[in-house]
CSV table of C-alpha atoms in Angstrom, one decimal:
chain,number,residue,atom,x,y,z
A,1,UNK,CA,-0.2,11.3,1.9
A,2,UNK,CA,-2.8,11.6,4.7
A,3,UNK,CA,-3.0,9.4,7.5
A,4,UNK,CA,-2.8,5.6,7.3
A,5,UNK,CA,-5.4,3.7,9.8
A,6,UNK,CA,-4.3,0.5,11.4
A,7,UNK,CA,-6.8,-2.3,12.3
A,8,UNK,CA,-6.3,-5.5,13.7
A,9,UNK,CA,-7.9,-8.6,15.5
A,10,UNK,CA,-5.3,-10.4,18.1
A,11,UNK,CA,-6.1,-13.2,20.8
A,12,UNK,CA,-2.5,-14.1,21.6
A,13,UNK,CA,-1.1,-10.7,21.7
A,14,UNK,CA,0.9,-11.8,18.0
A,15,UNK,CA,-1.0,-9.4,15.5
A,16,UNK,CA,-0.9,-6.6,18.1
A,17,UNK,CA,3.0,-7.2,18.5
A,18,UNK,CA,2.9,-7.4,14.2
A,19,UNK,CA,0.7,-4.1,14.1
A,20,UNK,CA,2.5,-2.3,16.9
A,21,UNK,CA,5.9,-2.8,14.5
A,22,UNK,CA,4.3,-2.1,11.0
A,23,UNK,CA,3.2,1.1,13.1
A,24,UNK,CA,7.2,1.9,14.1
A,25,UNK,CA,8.1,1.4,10.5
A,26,UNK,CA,5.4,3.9,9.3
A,27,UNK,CA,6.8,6.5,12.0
A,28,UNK,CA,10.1,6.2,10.6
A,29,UNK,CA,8.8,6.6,7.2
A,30,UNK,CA,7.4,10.3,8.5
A,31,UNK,CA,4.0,9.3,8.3
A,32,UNK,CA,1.0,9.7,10.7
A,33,UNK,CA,-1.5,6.7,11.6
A,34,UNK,CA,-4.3,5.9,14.2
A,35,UNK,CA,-3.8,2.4,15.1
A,36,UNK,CA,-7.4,0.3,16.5
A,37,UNK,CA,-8.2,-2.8,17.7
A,38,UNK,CA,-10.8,-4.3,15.7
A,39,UNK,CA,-13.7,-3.9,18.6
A,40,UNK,CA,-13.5,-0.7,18.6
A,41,UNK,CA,-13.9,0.7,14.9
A,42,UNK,CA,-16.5,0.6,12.6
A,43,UNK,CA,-15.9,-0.7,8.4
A,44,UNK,CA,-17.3,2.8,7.5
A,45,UNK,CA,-14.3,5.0,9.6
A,46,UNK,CA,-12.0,2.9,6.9
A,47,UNK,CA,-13.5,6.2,4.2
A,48,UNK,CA,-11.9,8.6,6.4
A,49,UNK,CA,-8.3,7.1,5.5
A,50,UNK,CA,-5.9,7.4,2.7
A,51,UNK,CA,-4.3,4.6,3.6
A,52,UNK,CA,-5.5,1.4,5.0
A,53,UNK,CA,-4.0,-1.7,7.1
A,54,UNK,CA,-6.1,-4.9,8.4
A,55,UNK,CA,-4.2,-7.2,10.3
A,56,UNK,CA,-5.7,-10.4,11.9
A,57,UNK,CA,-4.6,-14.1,13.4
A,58,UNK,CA,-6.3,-17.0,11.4
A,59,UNK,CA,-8.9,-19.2,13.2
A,60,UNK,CA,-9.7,-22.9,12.4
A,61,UNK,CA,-9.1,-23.7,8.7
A,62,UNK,CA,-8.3,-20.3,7.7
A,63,UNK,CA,-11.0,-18.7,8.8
A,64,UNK,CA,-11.5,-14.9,10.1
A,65,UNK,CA,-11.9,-14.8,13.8
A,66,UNK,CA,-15.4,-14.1,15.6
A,67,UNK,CA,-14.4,-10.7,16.3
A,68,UNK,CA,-13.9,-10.0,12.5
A,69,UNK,CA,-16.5,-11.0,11.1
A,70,UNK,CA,-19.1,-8.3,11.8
A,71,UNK,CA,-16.5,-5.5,10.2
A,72,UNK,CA,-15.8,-7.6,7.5
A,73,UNK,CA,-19.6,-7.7,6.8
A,74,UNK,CA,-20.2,-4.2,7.0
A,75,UNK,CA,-17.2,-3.4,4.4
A,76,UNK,CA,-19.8,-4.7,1.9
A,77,UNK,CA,-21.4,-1.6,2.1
A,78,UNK,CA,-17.9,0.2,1.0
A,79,UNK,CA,-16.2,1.8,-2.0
A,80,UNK,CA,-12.6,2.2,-1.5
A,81,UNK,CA,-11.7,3.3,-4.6
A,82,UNK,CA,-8.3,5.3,-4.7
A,83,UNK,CA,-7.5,3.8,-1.1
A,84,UNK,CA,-4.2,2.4,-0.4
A,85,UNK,CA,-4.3,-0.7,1.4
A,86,UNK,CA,-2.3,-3.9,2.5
A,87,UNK,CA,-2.9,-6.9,4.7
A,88,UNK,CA,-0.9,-8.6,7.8
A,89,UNK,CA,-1.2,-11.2,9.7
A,90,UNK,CA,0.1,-14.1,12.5
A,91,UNK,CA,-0.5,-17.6,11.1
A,92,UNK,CA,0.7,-21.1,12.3
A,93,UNK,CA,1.9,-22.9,9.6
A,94,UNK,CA,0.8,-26.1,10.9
A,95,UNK,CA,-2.6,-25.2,9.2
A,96,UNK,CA,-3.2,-26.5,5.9
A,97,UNK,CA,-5.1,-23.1,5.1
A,98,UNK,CA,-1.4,-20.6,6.5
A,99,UNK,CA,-2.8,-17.3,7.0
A,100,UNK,CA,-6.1,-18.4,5.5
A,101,UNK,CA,-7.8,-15.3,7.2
A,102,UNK,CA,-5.5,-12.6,5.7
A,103,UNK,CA,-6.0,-13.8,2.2
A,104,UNK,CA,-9.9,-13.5,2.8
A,105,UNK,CA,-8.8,-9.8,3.9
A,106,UNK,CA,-6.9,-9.1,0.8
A,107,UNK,CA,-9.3,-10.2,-1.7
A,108,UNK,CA,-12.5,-8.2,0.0
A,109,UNK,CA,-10.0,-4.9,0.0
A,110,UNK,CA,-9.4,-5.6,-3.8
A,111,UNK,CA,-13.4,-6.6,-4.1
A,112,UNK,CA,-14.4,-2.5,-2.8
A,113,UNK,CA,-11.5,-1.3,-5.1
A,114,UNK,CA,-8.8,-0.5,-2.9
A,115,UNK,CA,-5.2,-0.2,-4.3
A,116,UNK,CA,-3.1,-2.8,-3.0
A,117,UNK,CA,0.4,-1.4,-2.6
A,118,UNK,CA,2.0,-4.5,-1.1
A,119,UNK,CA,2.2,-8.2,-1.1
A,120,UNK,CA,0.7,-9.7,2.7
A,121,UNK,CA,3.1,-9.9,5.5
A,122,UNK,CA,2.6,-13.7,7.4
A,123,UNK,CA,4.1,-14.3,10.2
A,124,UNK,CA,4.3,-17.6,11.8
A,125,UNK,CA,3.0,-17.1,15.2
A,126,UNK,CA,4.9,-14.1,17.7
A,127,UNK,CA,7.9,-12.3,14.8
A,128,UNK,CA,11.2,-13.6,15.8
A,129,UNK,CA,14.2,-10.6,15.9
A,130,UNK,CA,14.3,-10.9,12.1
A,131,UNK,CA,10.9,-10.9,11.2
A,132,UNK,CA,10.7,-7.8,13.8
A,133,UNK,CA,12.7,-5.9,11.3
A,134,UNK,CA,10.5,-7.4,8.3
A,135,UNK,CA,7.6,-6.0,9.8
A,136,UNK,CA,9.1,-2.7,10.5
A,137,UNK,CA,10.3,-2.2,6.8
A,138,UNK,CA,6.5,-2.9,5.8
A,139,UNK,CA,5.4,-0.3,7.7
A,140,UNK,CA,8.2,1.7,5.8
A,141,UNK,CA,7.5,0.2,2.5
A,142,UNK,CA,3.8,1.1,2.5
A,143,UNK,CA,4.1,4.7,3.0
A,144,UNK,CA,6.7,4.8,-0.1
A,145,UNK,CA,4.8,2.7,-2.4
A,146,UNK,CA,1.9,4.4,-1.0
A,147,UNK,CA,3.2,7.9,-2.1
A,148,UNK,CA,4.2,6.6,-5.8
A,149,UNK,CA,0.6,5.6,-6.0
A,150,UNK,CA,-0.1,9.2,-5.6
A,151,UNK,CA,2.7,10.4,-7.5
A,152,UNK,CA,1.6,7.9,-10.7
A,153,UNK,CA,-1.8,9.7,-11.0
């Protein structure tokens, strides 16, 4: 498998902490990744990738955050046919709408035709010790599921 890219939106320092783990987990795994903050990538640099993970916080009533919104835009202009992707997340589940923002994520990544390898990973707010190892094992879990993509084709 090639290299996985990372992107993620975080206000509170909660996705970063999510991203930063799912990154960990994906170094164990024996993979290599590029991991970005959201302002400084373009949608278009998501072609370049055999793998692909957005992560983002929720804002108002499960919406995508300001910062988002311009990426998430230009991914209109994508095809991400044979693309391995999955979406993470901090929510708050005091929202009606929990993790409103990473469901928009998942469904415009199935929209360009992107293979989704994995369920989304919520996490209520900053990942508590076991929710640390959670994350972790997605990072792992994406690089094996992402390799019997491969292998089934």
């Amino acid at each position: 498998m090639g290299s996985t890219l990372i992107v993620y939106a975080s206000m509170t320092g909660n996705t970063e902490e999510i991203a930063d783990l799912i990154a960990e987990g994906i170094h164990q795994a024996g993979a290599t990744f590029v991991q970005k903050d959201i302002l400084e990538i373009d949608a278009a640099e998501l072609q370049h990738y055999d793998g692909i993970l957005l992560g983002t916080y929720t804002w108002g009533d499960g919406d995508l955050p300001d910062e988002f919104l311009d990426f998430y835009e230009e991914m209109n202009t994508l095809n991400l046919t044979g693309k391995r992707a999955a979406v993470f997340g901090s929510c708050d589940s005091s929202y009606e709408h929990r993790g409103g923002a990473v469901d928009h994520l998942m469904e415009k990544l199935r929209e360009l035709g992107a293979d989704i390898v994995l369920d989304e990973l919520k996490i209520d707010l900053s990942p508590s010790k076991e929710e640390q190892e959670q994350c972790i094992q997605f990072g792992r879990s994406f690089v094996e599921k992402s390799y019997s993509v491969l292998e089934a084709r």
